[in-house]
Amino acid sequence: MSGYDAVVVGAGPNGLVAANHLLDHGWSVLLLEAQAQVGGAVHSDRELDPDFVQDTFSAFYPLAAASPHLRSLGLEEHGLVWEHAPAVLGHPTPDGAWALLHRDREVSAGLLEQSAPGDGEAWLRLCAQWDRVGEHLIGALLDPFPPVRHGLGLLPRLRAAGGLSFVRTLLLPAAELGRDRFAGPGAPLLLAGNAGHADIPLDAAGSGLFALLMSMLGQSVGFPVPRGGAGELAGALARRFTSRGGELRCSAEVLGIDVADGRARGVRTADERYAVRHAVVADVAAPRLFGSLVPPAQLPSRVRRGMDRFQLDPSTVKVDWALDAPVPWAAAPPYPPGTVHVADSVDEMTQALGQVAAHAVPARPFLVAGQMTTTDATRSPAGTESMWAYTHVPQHSSRDAGDGSVRGVWDRDDCERFADRMQERLERLAPGFGSRVRARRVLGPRELEARNANLIGGAIGGGTAQLHQQLVFRPVPGLGRAETGIAGLYLGSSAAHPGGGVHGACGRNAARAAIAHARLRRLVPTGAR
Ligand SMILES: Cc1cc2nc3c(=O)[nH]c(=O)nc-3n(C[C@H](O)[C@H](O)[C@H](O)COP(=O)(O)OP(=O)(O)OC[C@H]3O[C@@H](n4cnc5c(N)ncnc54)[C@H](O)[C@@H]3O)c2cc1C
């Protein structure tokens, strides 16, 4: 049969990791990408000003730096260079103080100790507990479910880290975790802000584990960025793939997956049909894969039923700025951070995320922001700053919890008014911010989706990260792995376990499953067809 051993649909980080892994196994692999360039939500551009590099979507990569699936690819040999800001993360408060996470845990602890005696020691104790479990916990999260090897490794280490008492810590909601272990406001702000990168409510179990994961990654690997822009990470993945014989076609949207006798046989673009011998790996949002690329009639009924209840994560508004000068923080932090969180308090953060969950446009949005030139001097001319901030808004808004000026329909007017609201938050902490803006771009839900079809309605996580759609429930109850119920078709996007973030695990797990099944078919040729 002509064609390829595997076709990978979508060249986001998961598709690129899957394609590399399948190629390393000796398969012929075709990678098809709808957009004109690879990377998905790992992309950078110079649209605002030719002298400024903006990361169009994602920007900081602690999960990539910690992921064995990306580390094992040796991307440094393909041009990837990581850069770090002087401080990993900073959270300015209206009284002029900063909560700061430094890559050196002793420095982080020293700064926390200044704000509340005892908090430095408490931070170091938390780090020491994490040291015992971190590697296996991350391994268990990134492996296909159930994670047998890392799960078994984790059990004795949990005991050594404090047993049930530490398990309780892992289960605390993020808002409670800070209060439980610290006296001052600094550590709770750092933890809750890190939890706010996912859409798990700060007062629900699961958010504390995410807070710890991100905070401790900040201590161990930092929040690195690729020198030159996020696109350099995707570029290194693509260069590795093509330099080893992989075939890549951009501007090639896959419109359908051919299924016959319960097996994926190939894919279709507008003008080509590609047959596959072993596998189609889809780095595609679950609602698109199981609703349009594969017609519902061909789906197993449990997948069809499960997709009826599939829950997206909230929508997103992202603002990029080219600044003529660095951010004029009212009080300069002792170590300039790359990532910045903006909220007056943990309570305010909880309230803003609660408003999103209650379908209200937040009055005082919680911002995740990035000072990119501070982190990587190549992003814009010396003495300037390439800056961004994003925040979440409801997928369907019923009201504006603010001054009523945003209708929640996310046309240009809504986007600009809401961007003003976001910018105002920075202006209060950094008076004069607005006067330094050389150019601004607002990407609302529609613009995000137009640039990457996987970002449905501006959802950036491939589906909610809440517990009811994790592990065996992701993307639908009973899947939990890359298998889709259609032989030879694998879900390799962030809609699969373990979900959003640039770690490549969804792609790698899909590739592994495809290889394992092909091996099985060779051993049992007729039964597996
Ligand atoms: C604004 C924003 C900020 C973020 N910040 C961070 C961050 O700082 N750190 C972090 O770790 N993560 C971050 N994330 C999340 C992270 O970027 C995603 O979880 C990750 O990119 C998911 O990878 P993926 O390969 O599954 O999908 P994507 O990156 O979305 O890529 C999917 C690709 O598939 C292509 N595609 C889809 N359908 C088809 C089709 N039918 N035919 C051909 N091609 C198709 C798309 O064009 C796209 O290129 C952010 C995301 C966004 C949007």
Coordinates of C-alpha atoms and ligand atoms in Angstrom, one line a residue:
M1 CA 0.0 0.0 0.0
S2 CA 1.3 3.5 -0.8
G3 CA 1.1 6.3 1.7
Y4 CA 2.7 6.9 5.0
D5 CA 3.1 4.8 8.2
A6 CA 1.5 7.7 10.0
V7 CA -0.1 11.1 9.4
V8 CA 0.0 13.6 12.1
V9 CA -2.7 16.3 11.9
G10 CA -1.7 19.6 13.4
A11 CA 1.8 20.9 14.2
G12 CA 1.3 22.3 17.6
P13 CA 3.8 21.2 20.2
N14 CA 2.0 17.9 20.8
G15 CA 1.8 17.2 17.0
L16 CA 5.5 18.0 16.6
V17 CA 6.5 15.8 19.5
A18 CA 4.3 12.9 18.2
A19 CA 5.8 13.3 14.7
N20 CA 9.3 13.3 16.0
H21 CA 8.7 10.2 18.1
L22 CA 7.1 8.2 15.3
L23 CA 9.9 9.2 13.0
D24 CA 12.5 8.1 15.6
H25 CA 10.7 4.7 15.6
G26 CA 11.6 4.3 11.9
W27 CA 8.1 5.2 10.5
S28 CA 7.5 7.4 7.4
V29 CA 5.6 10.4 8.8
L30 CA 3.6 13.2 7.1
L31 CA 2.8 16.2 9.3
L32 CA -0.1 18.4 8.0
E33 CA -0.7 21.9 9.5
A34 CA -3.6 24.1 8.7
Q35 CA -1.8 27.4 9.3
A36 CA 1.0 28.8 7.2
Q37 CA 3.5 28.0 9.9
V38 CA 4.2 25.4 12.5
G39 CA 3.8 25.8 16.3
G40 CA 0.1 26.1 17.1
A41 CA -0.1 28.1 20.3
V42 CA 3.8 28.2 20.4
H43 CA 4.4 31.0 17.9
S44 CA 5.9 34.5 17.8
D45 CA 5.5 37.4 15.4
R46 CA 6.6 41.0 14.7
E47 CA 3.2 42.4 13.8
L48 CA 3.2 45.2 16.3
D49 CA 6.6 46.7 15.4
P50 CA 9.3 45.1 13.2
D51 CA 11.8 45.6 16.1
F52 CA 9.7 43.8 18.6
V53 CA 9.1 40.1 18.9
Q54 CA 5.7 39.2 20.5
D55 CA 4.8 35.7 21.6
T56 CA 1.4 35.4 20.0
F57 CA 0.1 32.8 22.5
S58 CA 2.1 31.0 25.1
A59 CA 5.4 32.5 26.4
F60 CA 6.9 30.7 29.5
Y61 CA 7.8 27.0 29.4
P62 CA 8.4 25.4 32.9
L63 CA 6.5 22.3 31.8
A64 CA 8.6 22.0 28.6
A65 CA 11.8 22.4 30.6
A66 CA 10.7 19.7 33.1
S67 CA 9.1 17.3 30.5
P68 CA 11.2 14.2 29.7
H69 CA 9.3 14.0 26.4
L70 CA 10.7 17.3 25.2
R71 CA 14.1 17.1 27.0
S72 CA 14.9 13.7 25.3
L73 CA 14.6 15.3 21.8
G74 CA 17.9 17.3 22.3
L75 CA 16.4 20.4 20.8
E76 CA 19.5 22.4 21.8
E77 CA 21.2 20.7 18.8
H78 CA 18.5 22.2 16.6
G79 CA 19.0 25.8 17.8
L80 CA 17.0 26.1 21.0
V81 CA 18.5 28.3 23.7
W82 CA 16.7 28.9 26.9
E83 CA 16.7 32.3 28.6
H84 CA 15.7 33.2 32.2
A85 CA 14.6 36.5 33.8
P86 CA 16.4 37.6 37.0
A87 CA 13.3 36.4 39.0
V88 CA 11.0 33.7 37.9
L89 CA 7.8 35.4 39.0
G90 CA 6.6 38.5 40.7
H91 CA 3.3 39.7 42.2
P92 CA 3.2 43.4 43.0
T93 CA 0.6 44.6 45.6
P94 CA -1.0 48.1 45.8
D95 CA 1.1 48.9 48.9
G96 CA 4.3 48.8 46.8
A97 CA 5.4 45.4 48.0
W98 CA 6.4 42.4 45.8
A99 CA 6.0 38.7 46.4
L100 CA 8.9 37.2 44.4
L101 CA 9.9 33.7 43.3
H102 CA 13.6 33.4 42.6
R103 CA 15.2 30.3 41.0
D104 CA 17.4 30.1 44.1
R105 CA 15.1 28.8 46.8
E106 CA 17.2 30.4 49.5
V107 CA 16.7 33.8 47.9
S108 CA 12.9 33.2 47.6
A109 CA 12.9 32.1 51.3
G110 CA 14.9 35.2 52.4
L111 CA 12.4 37.5 50.6
L112 CA 9.4 35.7 52.2
E113 CA 11.1 35.9 55.6
Q114 CA 11.3 39.7 55.3
S115 CA 7.5 39.9 54.8
A116 CA 6.6 37.5 57.7
P117 CA 9.1 35.9 60.1
G118 CA 8.9 32.1 59.8
D119 CA 7.6 32.1 56.2
G120 CA 11.1 31.6 54.8
E121 CA 11.6 28.4 56.8
A122 CA 8.1 27.3 55.8
W123 CA 8.9 27.8 52.1
L124 CA 12.1 25.8 52.4
R125 CA 10.1 23.0 54.2
L126 CA 7.6 22.9 51.4
C127 CA 10.5 22.8 48.8
A128 CA 12.1 19.9 50.7
Q129 CA 8.8 17.9 50.8
W130 CA 8.4 18.5 47.0
D131 CA 12.0 17.4 46.4
R132 CA 11.0 13.9 47.6
V133 CA 8.0 13.5 45.4
G134 CA 8.3 16.0 42.5
E135 CA 10.1 13.9 39.9
H136 CA 7.7 11.0 40.3
L137 CA 4.6 13.2 40.6
I138 CA 5.5 15.0 37.3
G139 CA 6.3 11.6 35.7
A140 CA 2.9 10.2 36.9
L141 CA 1.0 13.3 35.6
L142 CA 2.7 13.1 32.2
D143 CA 2.5 9.4 31.6
P144 CA -0.6 7.7 30.1
F145 CA -3.2 6.8 32.8
P146 CA -2.8 4.8 34.9
P147 CA 0.9 5.8 35.5
V148 CA 2.1 2.4 36.8
R149 CA 5.9 3.0 37.1
H150 CA 5.8 6.5 38.5
G151 CA 2.8 5.7 40.6
L152 CA 4.6 2.9 42.3
G153 CA 7.7 5.1 42.8
L154 CA 5.6 7.8 44.3
L155 CA 4.0 5.8 47.1
P156 CA 7.0 5.4 49.3
R157 CA 8.1 8.9 48.7
L158 CA 4.8 10.3 49.7
R159 CA 5.3 8.5 53.0
A160 CA 8.8 10.0 53.4
A161 CA 7.4 13.5 52.6
G162 CA 5.0 13.4 55.5
G163 CA 2.4 10.7 54.6
L164 CA -1.2 11.6 54.9
S165 CA -0.5 15.1 56.2
F166 CA 1.4 15.8 53.0
V167 CA -1.3 14.2 50.9
R168 CA -3.8 16.6 52.6
T169 CA -1.5 19.5 51.6
L170 CA -1.6 18.3 48.0
L171 CA -5.4 18.2 48.1
L172 CA -6.0 21.6 49.6
P173 CA -7.6 24.3 47.4
A174 CA -4.9 26.8 46.4
A175 CA -6.6 29.7 48.4
E176 CA -6.4 27.5 51.5
L177 CA -2.9 26.1 50.9
G178 CA -1.3 29.5 51.4
R179 CA -3.3 30.2 54.6
D180 CA -2.5 26.7 55.9
R181 CA 1.3 27.0 55.7
F182 CA 2.2 30.7 55.8
A183 CA 1.6 33.7 58.0
G184 CA 2.3 36.5 55.6
P185 CA 0.7 37.4 52.3
G186 CA 3.6 36.7 49.9
A187 CA 3.6 32.9 49.6
P188 CA -0.2 32.7 49.4
L189 CA -0.1 35.2 46.5
L190 CA 2.6 33.3 44.6
L191 CA 0.8 30.0 45.1
A192 CA -2.7 31.2 44.2
G193 CA -1.4 33.1 41.2
N194 CA 0.3 30.0 39.8
A195 CA -3.0 28.0 40.3
G196 CA -4.7 30.8 38.3
H197 CA -2.9 29.6 35.1
A198 CA -5.4 26.7 35.0
D199 CA -9.2 27.0 35.3
I200 CA -9.6 25.1 38.5
P201 CA -11.4 27.3 41.0
L202 CA -9.0 28.5 43.7
D203 CA -11.4 27.2 46.4
A204 CA -11.6 23.7 44.9
A205 CA -9.4 20.7 45.4
G206 CA -6.9 20.2 42.5
S207 CA -6.0 23.9 42.4
G208 CA -3.5 23.5 45.3
L209 CA -1.7 20.7 43.5
F210 CA -1.5 22.8 40.3
A211 CA -0.2 25.8 42.5
L212 CA 2.5 23.6 44.0
L213 CA 3.5 22.1 40.7
M214 CA 4.0 25.5 39.0
S215 CA 5.7 27.1 42.0
M216 CA 8.1 24.2 42.5
L217 CA 8.8 24.0 38.8
G218 CA 9.7 27.7 39.2
Q219 CA 12.2 26.7 41.9
S220 CA 13.7 23.8 40.0
V221 CA 13.7 24.7 36.3
G222 CA 12.5 28.3 36.4
F223 CA 10.0 29.7 33.8
P224 CA 12.4 29.7 30.8
V225 CA 11.7 31.2 27.4
P226 CA 13.3 30.4 24.0
R227 CA 15.9 33.0 22.9
G228 CA 14.4 35.0 20.1
G229 CA 10.7 34.1 20.7
A230 CA 8.3 31.2 21.4
G231 CA 8.4 30.3 17.7
E232 CA 12.0 29.2 18.2
L233 CA 10.8 26.2 20.3
A234 CA 8.4 25.1 17.6
G235 CA 11.1 25.8 15.0
A236 CA 13.6 23.5 16.7
L237 CA 11.0 20.8 16.9
A238 CA 10.2 21.2 13.2
R239 CA 13.9 21.3 12.2
R240 CA 14.6 18.1 14.1
F241 CA 11.6 16.4 12.3
T242 CA 12.5 17.5 8.7
S243 CA 16.3 17.1 9.1
R244 CA 15.6 13.4 9.9
G245 CA 13.4 12.8 6.9
G246 CA 9.9 13.8 8.1
E247 CA 7.6 15.4 5.6
L248 CA 5.9 18.6 6.7
R249 CA 3.2 20.5 4.8
C250 CA 1.8 23.8 6.1
S251 CA -1.4 25.6 4.8
A252 CA -2.8 22.0 4.6
E253 CA -5.9 21.8 6.6
V254 CA -7.3 18.3 7.1
L255 CA -11.0 18.3 6.4
G256 CA -11.8 14.7 7.1
I257 CA -10.5 11.4 8.4
D258 CA -11.4 8.4 6.3
V259 CA -12.7 5.6 8.5
A260 CA -13.6 2.2 7.1
D261 CA -14.5 -1.0 9.0
G262 CA -13.8 0.8 12.3
R263 CA -10.2 1.8 11.3
A264 CA -8.7 5.1 10.3
R265 CA -7.4 4.6 6.7
G266 CA -6.2 8.1 5.8
V267 CA -6.9 11.8 5.8
R268 CA -8.3 14.4 3.3
T269 CA -7.3 18.0 2.6
A270 CA -9.0 20.2 0.1
D271 CA -7.0 18.8 -2.8
E272 CA -5.2 15.6 -1.6
R273 CA -6.0 12.3 0.0
Y274 CA -3.3 10.6 2.1
A275 CA -3.5 6.9 3.0
V276 CA -1.9 5.6 6.3
R277 CA -0.6 2.1 7.1
H278 CA -0.7 2.4 10.9
A279 CA -2.0 5.6 12.4
V280 CA -3.5 9.0 12.3
V281 CA -2.5 11.1 15.3
A282 CA -4.8 14.1 15.7
D283 CA -3.4 17.2 17.4
V284 CA -6.9 18.5 17.1
A285 CA -9.4 19.9 19.6
A286 CA -11.7 17.1 20.7
P287 CA -15.0 18.8 19.6
R288 CA -13.6 19.2 16.1
L289 CA -12.1 15.7 15.9
F290 CA -15.2 14.0 17.2
G291 CA -17.7 16.2 15.5
S292 CA -16.5 17.2 12.2
L293 CA -13.3 15.4 11.1
V294 CA -14.9 12.1 12.0
P295 CA -18.6 12.2 11.4
P296 CA -20.6 11.5 14.6
A297 CA -22.2 8.4 12.9
Q298 CA -18.8 6.7 12.8
L299 CA -18.0 7.4 16.5
P300 CA -18.4 4.7 19.2
S301 CA -21.6 5.6 21.1
R302 CA -19.8 6.3 24.4
V303 CA -17.6 8.8 22.7
R304 CA -20.6 10.5 21.1
R305 CA -22.4 10.6 24.4
G306 CA -19.4 11.8 26.3
M307 CA -18.8 14.6 23.8
D308 CA -22.3 15.9 24.4
R309 CA -21.1 16.8 27.9
F310 CA -17.5 17.9 27.0
Q311 CA -16.7 21.2 28.8
L312 CA -14.4 23.8 27.3
D313 CA -12.2 25.9 29.6
P314 CA -13.0 29.6 29.8
S315 CA -12.3 32.1 27.0
T316 CA -9.4 34.4 26.9
V317 CA -8.4 38.0 26.0
K318 CA -4.7 38.6 25.4
V319 CA -3.1 42.0 25.0
D320 CA 0.4 42.6 23.6
W321 CA 2.3 45.9 24.0
A322 CA 5.4 47.3 22.4
L323 CA 6.7 49.7 25.1
D324 CA 9.2 52.5 24.5
A325 CA 10.7 51.9 27.9
P326 CA 10.5 49.3 30.7
V327 CA 7.4 49.1 32.9
P328 CA 7.5 52.0 35.3
W329 CA 6.6 50.0 38.4
A330 CA 5.7 52.3 41.3
A331 CA 8.1 50.3 43.5
A332 CA 10.8 48.5 41.6
P333 CA 11.3 44.8 42.6
P334 CA 14.7 43.8 43.9
Y335 CA 14.9 41.2 41.1
P336 CA 12.9 42.0 37.9
P337 CA 10.5 39.1 37.2
G338 CA 9.7 37.6 33.8
T339 CA 6.1 36.5 34.7
V340 CA 3.9 38.9 36.6
H341 CA 0.6 38.2 38.3
V342 CA -1.8 41.1 38.9
A343 CA -4.5 40.9 41.6
D344 CA -4.8 42.9 44.9
S345 CA -5.2 39.8 47.0
V346 CA -6.0 36.1 46.9
D347 CA -9.6 36.9 47.7
E348 CA -9.8 39.3 44.7
M349 CA -8.3 36.6 42.5
T350 CA -10.9 34.1 43.8
Q351 CA -13.6 36.6 43.1
A352 CA -12.5 37.4 39.5
L353 CA -12.3 33.7 38.6
G354 CA -15.6 33.1 40.3
Q355 CA -17.2 35.8 38.2
V356 CA -15.9 34.1 35.1
A357 CA -17.4 30.8 36.3
A358 CA -20.7 32.6 36.9
H359 CA -20.8 33.9 33.3
A360 CA -19.9 37.5 34.2
V361 CA -17.2 39.6 32.5
P362 CA -14.8 40.2 35.5
A363 CA -14.8 43.6 37.0
R364 CA -11.2 43.4 38.2
P365 CA -9.6 40.7 36.0
F366 CA -6.8 38.6 37.3
L367 CA -3.9 39.1 34.9
V368 CA -1.1 36.8 34.0
A369 CA 1.5 39.0 32.3
G370 CA 5.0 38.7 30.8
Q371 CA 8.0 41.1 30.6
M372 CA 9.7 39.4 27.7
T373 CA 12.7 41.7 27.1
T374 CA 13.4 41.5 30.8
T375 CA 13.6 37.7 30.3
D376 CA 15.3 37.6 26.9
A377 CA 17.2 40.8 25.7
T378 CA 16.8 39.8 22.1
R379 CA 13.0 40.5 22.1
S380 CA 13.2 44.3 21.5
P381 CA 15.8 47.1 21.4
A382 CA 17.7 47.9 24.6
G383 CA 15.7 50.1 26.9
T384 CA 12.3 49.0 25.6
E385 CA 10.0 46.1 26.7
S386 CA 8.0 43.6 24.8
M387 CA 5.0 42.9 27.1
W388 CA 1.8 41.0 27.2
A389 CA -1.0 40.1 29.6
Y390 CA -3.9 37.7 29.3
T391 CA -7.0 37.0 31.4
H392 CA -10.0 34.7 31.3
V393 CA -13.5 35.7 30.4
P394 CA -16.6 33.5 30.2
Q395 CA -17.3 31.4 27.1
H396 CA -20.9 32.8 27.3
S397 CA -21.3 36.1 29.2
S398 CA -24.6 37.0 30.7
R399 CA -23.5 40.3 32.3
D400 CA -20.5 42.7 33.0
A401 CA -19.6 42.6 36.6
G402 CA -17.7 45.9 36.0
D403 CA -19.0 49.2 34.7
G404 CA -21.3 47.6 32.1
S405 CA -19.3 48.8 29.2
V406 CA -18.4 45.3 28.0
R407 CA -21.2 43.3 26.4
G408 CA -19.4 40.0 26.2
V409 CA -19.9 39.6 22.5
W410 CA -16.2 40.1 21.9
D411 CA -16.4 42.3 18.8
R412 CA -13.6 44.8 18.3
D413 CA -15.3 47.3 20.6
D414 CA -15.7 44.9 23.5
C415 CA -12.1 43.7 23.1
E416 CA -10.7 47.3 23.1
R417 CA -12.8 48.3 26.1
F418 CA -11.8 45.2 28.0
A419 CA -8.2 45.7 27.1
D420 CA -8.5 49.3 28.6
R421 CA -9.8 47.6 31.8
M422 CA -6.8 45.3 31.8
Q423 CA -4.3 48.1 31.1
E424 CA -5.8 50.2 33.9
R425 CA -4.8 47.5 36.3
L426 CA -1.2 47.8 35.2
E427 CA -1.4 51.6 35.2
R428 CA -2.4 51.6 38.9
L429 CA 0.7 49.6 39.8
A430 CA 3.0 51.3 37.3
P431 CA 1.8 55.0 36.8
G432 CA 2.8 56.1 33.3
F433 CA 2.5 52.7 31.7
G434 CA 0.1 54.0 29.1
S435 CA 2.5 56.8 28.0
R436 CA 5.1 54.2 27.1
V437 CA 2.8 52.3 24.8
R438 CA 4.2 52.5 21.2
A439 CA 1.7 49.9 19.9
R440 CA -1.0 47.6 21.3
R441 CA -2.8 44.5 19.9
V442 CA -5.8 42.9 21.4
L443 CA -6.5 39.2 20.6
G444 CA -10.1 38.3 21.7
P445 CA -11.7 34.9 21.6
R446 CA -12.4 35.2 17.8
E447 CA -8.9 36.3 16.9
L448 CA -7.3 33.5 18.9
E449 CA -9.5 30.9 17.2
A450 CA -8.9 32.4 13.8
R451 CA -5.1 32.0 14.3
N452 CA -5.4 28.5 15.7
A453 CA -8.6 26.4 15.3
N454 CA -7.8 24.4 18.5
L455 CA -8.5 27.5 20.6
I456 CA -12.3 27.1 20.3
G457 CA -14.0 30.3 21.6
G458 CA -10.6 31.4 23.1
A459 CA -10.3 28.3 25.3
I460 CA -6.5 27.8 25.8
G461 CA -6.4 24.5 27.7
G462 CA -8.1 22.0 25.3
G463 CA -11.0 21.7 27.7
T464 CA -11.5 22.4 31.4
A465 CA -8.7 21.2 33.7
Q466 CA -11.2 20.6 36.5
L467 CA -11.1 17.1 38.1
H468 CA -14.3 15.9 36.5
Q469 CA -12.6 16.1 33.1
Q470 CA -9.2 14.8 34.1
L471 CA -7.5 11.4 34.1
V472 CA -10.0 8.7 33.0
F473 CA -12.6 11.5 32.3
R474 CA -10.4 13.2 29.7
P475 CA -11.8 14.1 27.2
V476 CA -14.8 11.9 27.9
P477 CA -15.4 9.3 30.6
G478 CA -13.7 6.0 29.8
L479 CA -11.0 7.3 27.4
G480 CA -8.2 8.8 29.5
R481 CA -5.7 7.6 27.0
A482 CA -4.9 8.5 23.4
E483 CA -7.1 5.7 22.0
T484 CA -10.4 7.0 20.5
G485 CA -12.4 3.9 20.0
I486 CA -11.6 3.9 16.3
A487 CA -8.6 1.7 15.5
G488 CA -5.6 3.6 14.2
L489 CA -6.9 7.0 15.3
Y490 CA -5.2 8.7 18.3
L491 CA -6.0 11.9 20.1
G492 CA -2.7 13.7 20.6
S493 CA -3.8 17.2 21.5
S494 CA -4.2 18.9 24.8
A495 CA -7.8 17.7 24.9
A496 CA -6.2 14.3 25.9
H497 CA -4.7 13.5 29.3
P498 CA -2.8 15.2 30.8
G499 CA -4.2 18.4 29.2
G500 CA -3.0 21.9 28.5
G501 CA 0.5 23.3 28.7
V502 CA 3.6 22.8 26.5
H503 CA 5.0 19.5 27.7
G504 CA 4.4 17.3 24.7
A505 CA 3.0 14.5 26.8
C506 CA -0.3 14.2 24.9
G507 CA 1.6 13.8 21.6
R508 CA 4.1 11.4 23.0
N509 CA 1.4 9.3 24.6
A510 CA -0.5 9.1 21.3
A511 CA 2.7 8.1 19.4
R512 CA 3.5 5.5 22.0
A513 CA 0.0 4.0 21.8
A514 CA 0.2 3.9 17.9
I515 CA 3.5 2.1 18.0
A516 CA 2.3 -0.4 20.6
H517 CA -0.8 -1.2 18.6
A518 CA 1.0 -1.6 15.3
R519 CA 3.4 -4.0 17.1
L520 CA 0.3 -6.0 18.3
R521 CA -1.2 -6.1 14.8
R522 CA 2.0 -7.6 13.5
L523 CA 1.8 -10.3 16.1
V524 CA -2.0 -10.9 15.6
P525 CA -2.5 -9.8 12.0
T526 CA -6.1 -10.7 11.4
G527 CA -7.8 -10.1 14.7
A528 CA -6.5 -6.5 15.1
R529 CA -7.6 -5.2 11.7
Ligands
LIG1 C1 -2.8 32.7 25.0 C2 -2.2 31.4 25.4 C3 -1.2 31.5 26.4 C4 -0.6 30.3 26.9 N1 0.4 30.3 27.8 C5 1.1 29.2 28.0 C6 2.4 29.2 28.7 O1 2.9 30.3 29.0 N2 3.0 28.1 29.0 C7 2.5 26.9 28.6 O2 3.1 25.8 28.9 N3 1.3 26.8 27.9 C8 0.6 27.9 27.6 N4 -0.5 27.9 26.9 C9 -1.1 26.5 26.5 C10 -0.3 25.8 25.4 O3 0.1 26.7 24.5 C11 -1.2 24.8 24.8 O4 -1.7 23.9 25.9 C12 -0.4 23.9 23.8 O5 0.1 24.7 22.8 C13 -1.3 22.8 23.3 O6 -0.5 22.1 22.3 P1 -1.3 21.3 21.2 O7 -0.2 20.8 20.3 O8 -2.2 20.3 21.8 O9 -2.2 22.3 20.4 P2 -2.0 23.7 19.7 O10 -0.7 24.3 20.2 O11 -3.2 24.4 19.8 O12 -1.7 23.3 18.2 C14 -2.7 22.7 17.4 C15 -2.3 22.8 15.9 O13 -3.1 22.0 15.1 C16 -3.5 22.7 14.0 N5 -4.7 22.1 13.5 C17 -5.9 22.0 14.1 N6 -6.8 21.4 13.3 C18 -6.2 21.1 12.2 C19 -6.6 20.5 11.0 N7 -7.9 20.1 10.8 N8 -5.7 20.3 10.0 C20 -4.5 20.7 10.1 N9 -4.0 21.3 11.3 C21 -4.9 21.5 12.3 C22 -3.6 24.1 14.4 O14 -3.6 25.0 13.3 C23 -2.5 24.2 15.4 O15 -1.3 24.6 14.7 C24 -1.1 29.0 26.4 C25 -2.1 29.0 25.4 C26 -2.6 30.2 24.9 C27 -3.6 30.2 23.7

